[in-house]
Coordinates of N, CA, C and O in Angstrom, one line a residue:
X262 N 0.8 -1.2 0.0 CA 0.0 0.0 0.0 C 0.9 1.2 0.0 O 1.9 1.3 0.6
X263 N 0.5 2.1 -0.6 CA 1.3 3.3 -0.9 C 0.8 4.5 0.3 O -0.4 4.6 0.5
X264 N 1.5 5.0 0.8 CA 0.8 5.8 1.3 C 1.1 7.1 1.3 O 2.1 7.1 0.5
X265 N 1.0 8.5 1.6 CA 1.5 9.8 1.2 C 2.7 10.0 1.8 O 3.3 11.0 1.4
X266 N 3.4 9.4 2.8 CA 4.5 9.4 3.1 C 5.9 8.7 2.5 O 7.1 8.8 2.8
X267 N 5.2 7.9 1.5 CA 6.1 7.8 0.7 C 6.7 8.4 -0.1 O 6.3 9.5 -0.3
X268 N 8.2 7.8 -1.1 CA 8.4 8.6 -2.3 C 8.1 8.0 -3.2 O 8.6 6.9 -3.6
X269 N 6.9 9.0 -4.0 CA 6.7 8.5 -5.2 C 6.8 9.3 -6.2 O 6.7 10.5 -6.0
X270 N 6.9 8.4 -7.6 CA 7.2 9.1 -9.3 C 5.6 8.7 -9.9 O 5.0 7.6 -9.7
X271 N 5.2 10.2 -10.8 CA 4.5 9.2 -11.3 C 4.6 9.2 -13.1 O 4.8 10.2 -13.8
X272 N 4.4 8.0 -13.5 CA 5.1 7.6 -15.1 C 4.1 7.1 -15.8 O 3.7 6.0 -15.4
X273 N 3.5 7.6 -16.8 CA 2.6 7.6 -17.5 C 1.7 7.2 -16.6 O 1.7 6.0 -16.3
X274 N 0.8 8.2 -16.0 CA -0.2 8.1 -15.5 C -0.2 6.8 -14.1 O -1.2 6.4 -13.5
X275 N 1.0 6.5 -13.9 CA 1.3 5.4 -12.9 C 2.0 5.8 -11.7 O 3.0 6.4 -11.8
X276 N 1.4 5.5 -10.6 CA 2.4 5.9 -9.4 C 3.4 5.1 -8.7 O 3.0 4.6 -7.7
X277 N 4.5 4.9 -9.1 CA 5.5 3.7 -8.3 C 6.1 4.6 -7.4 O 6.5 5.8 -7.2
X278 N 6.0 3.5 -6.8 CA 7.2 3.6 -5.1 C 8.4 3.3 -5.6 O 8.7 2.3 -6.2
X279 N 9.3 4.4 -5.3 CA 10.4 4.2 -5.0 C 11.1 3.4 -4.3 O 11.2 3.5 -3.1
X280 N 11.8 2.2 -5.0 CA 12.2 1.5 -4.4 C 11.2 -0.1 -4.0 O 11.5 -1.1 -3.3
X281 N 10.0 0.4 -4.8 CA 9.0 -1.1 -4.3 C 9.5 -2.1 -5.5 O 9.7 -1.8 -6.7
X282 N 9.7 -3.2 -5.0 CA 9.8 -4.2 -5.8 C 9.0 -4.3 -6.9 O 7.8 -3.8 -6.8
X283 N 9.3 -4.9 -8.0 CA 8.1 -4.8 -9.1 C 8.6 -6.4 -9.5 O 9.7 -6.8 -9.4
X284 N 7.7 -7.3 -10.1 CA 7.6 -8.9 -10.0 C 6.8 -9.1 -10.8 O 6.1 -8.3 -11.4
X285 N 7.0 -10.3 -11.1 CA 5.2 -10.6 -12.1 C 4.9 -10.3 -13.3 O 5.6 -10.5 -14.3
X286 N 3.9 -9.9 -13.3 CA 3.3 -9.7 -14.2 C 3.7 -8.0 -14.8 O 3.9 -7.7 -16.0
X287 N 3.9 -7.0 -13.4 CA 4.3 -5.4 -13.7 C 5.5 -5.5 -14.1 O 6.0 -4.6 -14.8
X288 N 6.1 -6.5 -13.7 CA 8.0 -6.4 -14.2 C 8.0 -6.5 -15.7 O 8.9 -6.1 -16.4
X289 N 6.6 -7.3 -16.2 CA 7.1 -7.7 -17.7 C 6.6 -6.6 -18.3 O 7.0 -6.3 -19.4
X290 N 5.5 -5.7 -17.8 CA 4.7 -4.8 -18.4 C 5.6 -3.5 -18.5 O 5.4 -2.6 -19.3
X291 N 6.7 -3.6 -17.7 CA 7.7 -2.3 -17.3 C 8.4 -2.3 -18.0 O 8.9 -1.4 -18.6
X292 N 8.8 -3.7 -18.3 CA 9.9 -4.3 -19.3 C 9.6 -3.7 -20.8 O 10.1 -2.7 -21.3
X293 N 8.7 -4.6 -21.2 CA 7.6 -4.3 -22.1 C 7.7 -1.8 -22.6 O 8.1 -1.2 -23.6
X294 N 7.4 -1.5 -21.9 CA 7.2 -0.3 -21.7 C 8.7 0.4 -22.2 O 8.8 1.2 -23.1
X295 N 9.7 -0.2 -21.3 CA 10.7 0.3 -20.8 C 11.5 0.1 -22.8 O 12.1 0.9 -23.6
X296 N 11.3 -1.1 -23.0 CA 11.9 -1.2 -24.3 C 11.7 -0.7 -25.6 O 12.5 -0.4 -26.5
X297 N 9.8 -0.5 -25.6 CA 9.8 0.1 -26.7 C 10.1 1.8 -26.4 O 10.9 2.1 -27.4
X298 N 10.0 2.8 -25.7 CA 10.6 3.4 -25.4 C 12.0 4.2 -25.8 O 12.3 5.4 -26.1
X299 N 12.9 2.7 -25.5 CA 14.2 2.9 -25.7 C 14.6 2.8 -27.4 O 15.2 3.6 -28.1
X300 N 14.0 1.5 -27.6 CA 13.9 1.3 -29.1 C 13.7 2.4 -30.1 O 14.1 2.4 -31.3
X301 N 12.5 3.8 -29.1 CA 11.9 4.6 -29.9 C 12.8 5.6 -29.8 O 12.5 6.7 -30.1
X302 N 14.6 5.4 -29.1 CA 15.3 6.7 -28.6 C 15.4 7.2 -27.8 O 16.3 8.1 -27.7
X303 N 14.7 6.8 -26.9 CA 14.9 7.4 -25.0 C 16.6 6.6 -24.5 O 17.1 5.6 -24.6
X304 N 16.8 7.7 -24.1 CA 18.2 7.0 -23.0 C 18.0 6.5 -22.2 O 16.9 6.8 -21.6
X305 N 18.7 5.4 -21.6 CA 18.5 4.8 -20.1 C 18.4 6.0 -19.0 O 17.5 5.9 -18.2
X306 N 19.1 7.0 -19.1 CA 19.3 7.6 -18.3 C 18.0 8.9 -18.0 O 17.8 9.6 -17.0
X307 N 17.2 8.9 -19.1 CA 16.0 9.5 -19.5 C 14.8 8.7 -19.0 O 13.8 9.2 -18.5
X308 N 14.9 7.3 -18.9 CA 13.9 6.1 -18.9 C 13.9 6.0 -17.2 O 12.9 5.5 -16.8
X309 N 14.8 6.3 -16.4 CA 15.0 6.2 -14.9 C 14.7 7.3 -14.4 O 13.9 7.2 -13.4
X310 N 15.1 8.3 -14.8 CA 14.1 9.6 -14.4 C 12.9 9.4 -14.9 O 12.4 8.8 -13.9
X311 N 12.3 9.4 -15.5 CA 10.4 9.3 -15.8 C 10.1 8.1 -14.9 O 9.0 8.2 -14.3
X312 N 11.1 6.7 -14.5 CA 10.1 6.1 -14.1 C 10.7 6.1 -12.1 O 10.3 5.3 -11.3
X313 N 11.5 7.1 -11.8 CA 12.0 7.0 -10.3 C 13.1 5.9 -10.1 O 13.7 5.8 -9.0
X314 N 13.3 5.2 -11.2 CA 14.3 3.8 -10.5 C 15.9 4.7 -11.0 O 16.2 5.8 -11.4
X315 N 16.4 3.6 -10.6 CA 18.1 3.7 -10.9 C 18.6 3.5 -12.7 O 18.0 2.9 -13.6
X316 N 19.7 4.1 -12.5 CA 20.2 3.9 -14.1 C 20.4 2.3 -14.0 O 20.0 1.8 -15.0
X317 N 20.8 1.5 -13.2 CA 21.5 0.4 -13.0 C 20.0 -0.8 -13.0 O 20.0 -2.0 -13.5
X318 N 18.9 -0.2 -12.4 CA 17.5 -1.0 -12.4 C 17.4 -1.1 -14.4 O 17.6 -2.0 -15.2
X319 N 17.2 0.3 -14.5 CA 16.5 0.0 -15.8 C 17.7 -0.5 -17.1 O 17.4 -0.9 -18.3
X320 N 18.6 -0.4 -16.7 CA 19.7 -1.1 -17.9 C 19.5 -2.7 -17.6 O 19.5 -3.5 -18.6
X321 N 19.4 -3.3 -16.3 CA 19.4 -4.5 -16.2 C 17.6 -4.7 -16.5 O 17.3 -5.9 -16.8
X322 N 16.8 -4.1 -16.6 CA 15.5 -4.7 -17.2 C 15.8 -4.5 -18.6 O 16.0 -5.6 -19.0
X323 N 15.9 -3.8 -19.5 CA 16.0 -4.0 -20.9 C 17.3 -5.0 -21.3 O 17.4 -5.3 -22.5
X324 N 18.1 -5.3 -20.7 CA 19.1 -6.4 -20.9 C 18.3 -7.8 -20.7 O 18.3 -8.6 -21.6
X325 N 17.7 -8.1 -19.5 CA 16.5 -9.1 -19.4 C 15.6 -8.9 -20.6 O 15.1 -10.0 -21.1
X326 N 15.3 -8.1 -21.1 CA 14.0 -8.3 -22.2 C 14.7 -8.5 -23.2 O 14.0 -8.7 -24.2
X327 N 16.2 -8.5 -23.5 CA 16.8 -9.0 -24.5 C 17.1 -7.6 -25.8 O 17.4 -7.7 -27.0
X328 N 16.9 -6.4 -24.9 CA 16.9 -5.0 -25.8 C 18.9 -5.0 -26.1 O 19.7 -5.0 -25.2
X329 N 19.0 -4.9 -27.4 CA 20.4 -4.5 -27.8 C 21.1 -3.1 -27.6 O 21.1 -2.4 -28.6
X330 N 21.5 -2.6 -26.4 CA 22.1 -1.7 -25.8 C 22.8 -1.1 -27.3 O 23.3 -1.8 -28.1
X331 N 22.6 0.7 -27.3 CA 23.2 1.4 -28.2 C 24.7 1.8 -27.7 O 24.8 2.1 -26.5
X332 N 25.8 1.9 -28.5 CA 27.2 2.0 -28.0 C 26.7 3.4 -27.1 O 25.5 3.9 -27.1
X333 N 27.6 3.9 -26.6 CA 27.9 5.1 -25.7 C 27.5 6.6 -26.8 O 27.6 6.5 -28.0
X334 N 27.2 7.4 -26.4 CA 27.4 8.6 -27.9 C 28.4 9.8 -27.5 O 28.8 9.9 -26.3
X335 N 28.5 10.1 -27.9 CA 29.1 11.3 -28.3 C 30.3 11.2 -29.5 O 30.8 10.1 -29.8
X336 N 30.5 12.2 -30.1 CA 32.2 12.3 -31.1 C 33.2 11.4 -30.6 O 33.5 11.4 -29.4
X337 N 33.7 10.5 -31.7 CA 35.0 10.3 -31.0 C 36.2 11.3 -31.1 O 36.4 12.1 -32.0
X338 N 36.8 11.1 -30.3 CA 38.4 12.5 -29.8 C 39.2 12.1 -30.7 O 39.3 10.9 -30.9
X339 N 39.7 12.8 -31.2 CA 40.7 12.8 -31.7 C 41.7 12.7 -31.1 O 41.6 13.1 -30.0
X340 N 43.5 12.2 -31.5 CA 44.8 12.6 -30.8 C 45.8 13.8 -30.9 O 46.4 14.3 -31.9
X341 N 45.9 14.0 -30.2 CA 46.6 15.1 -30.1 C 47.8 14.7 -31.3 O 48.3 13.7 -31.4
X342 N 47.9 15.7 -31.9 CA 49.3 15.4 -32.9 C 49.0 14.4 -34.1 O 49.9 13.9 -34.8
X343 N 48.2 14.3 -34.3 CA 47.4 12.7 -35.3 C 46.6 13.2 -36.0 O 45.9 12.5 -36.8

């Protein structure tokens, strides 16, 4: 049970607890959520803020749903002198 003393996010119209376990059936629907999402362009790092969890929660649920992590972004540097 949630109650107002808790901390909560709310993500698409959803209120999770910070920090409540999620199992079952909501884990796959999160999953589910969490991937197309990312698929559509969202950063991990964008996907944890909207939904309250950790960078580290939601990289390990789209790794479980089998999502292909995009390399790192930015420019690569160049060498000095090269």
């Amino acid at each position: 049970m949630i109650t107002t003393s808790d901390v909560e996010r709310r993500s698409r119209g959803r209120v999770i607890a910070t920090g409540a376990r999620i199992t079952g059936e909501a884990r796959d629907r999160l999953a589910s959520e969490l991937k197309k999402a990312y698929e559509g362009g969202a950063s991990i790092r964008a996907l944890a803020e909207d939904t309250g969890r950790s960078y580290g929660f939601v990289h390990r649920i789209l790794t479980e749903a089998g999502v292909s992590l995009r390399n790192r972004g930015g420019a690569p540097r160049s060498r000095p002198g090269a």
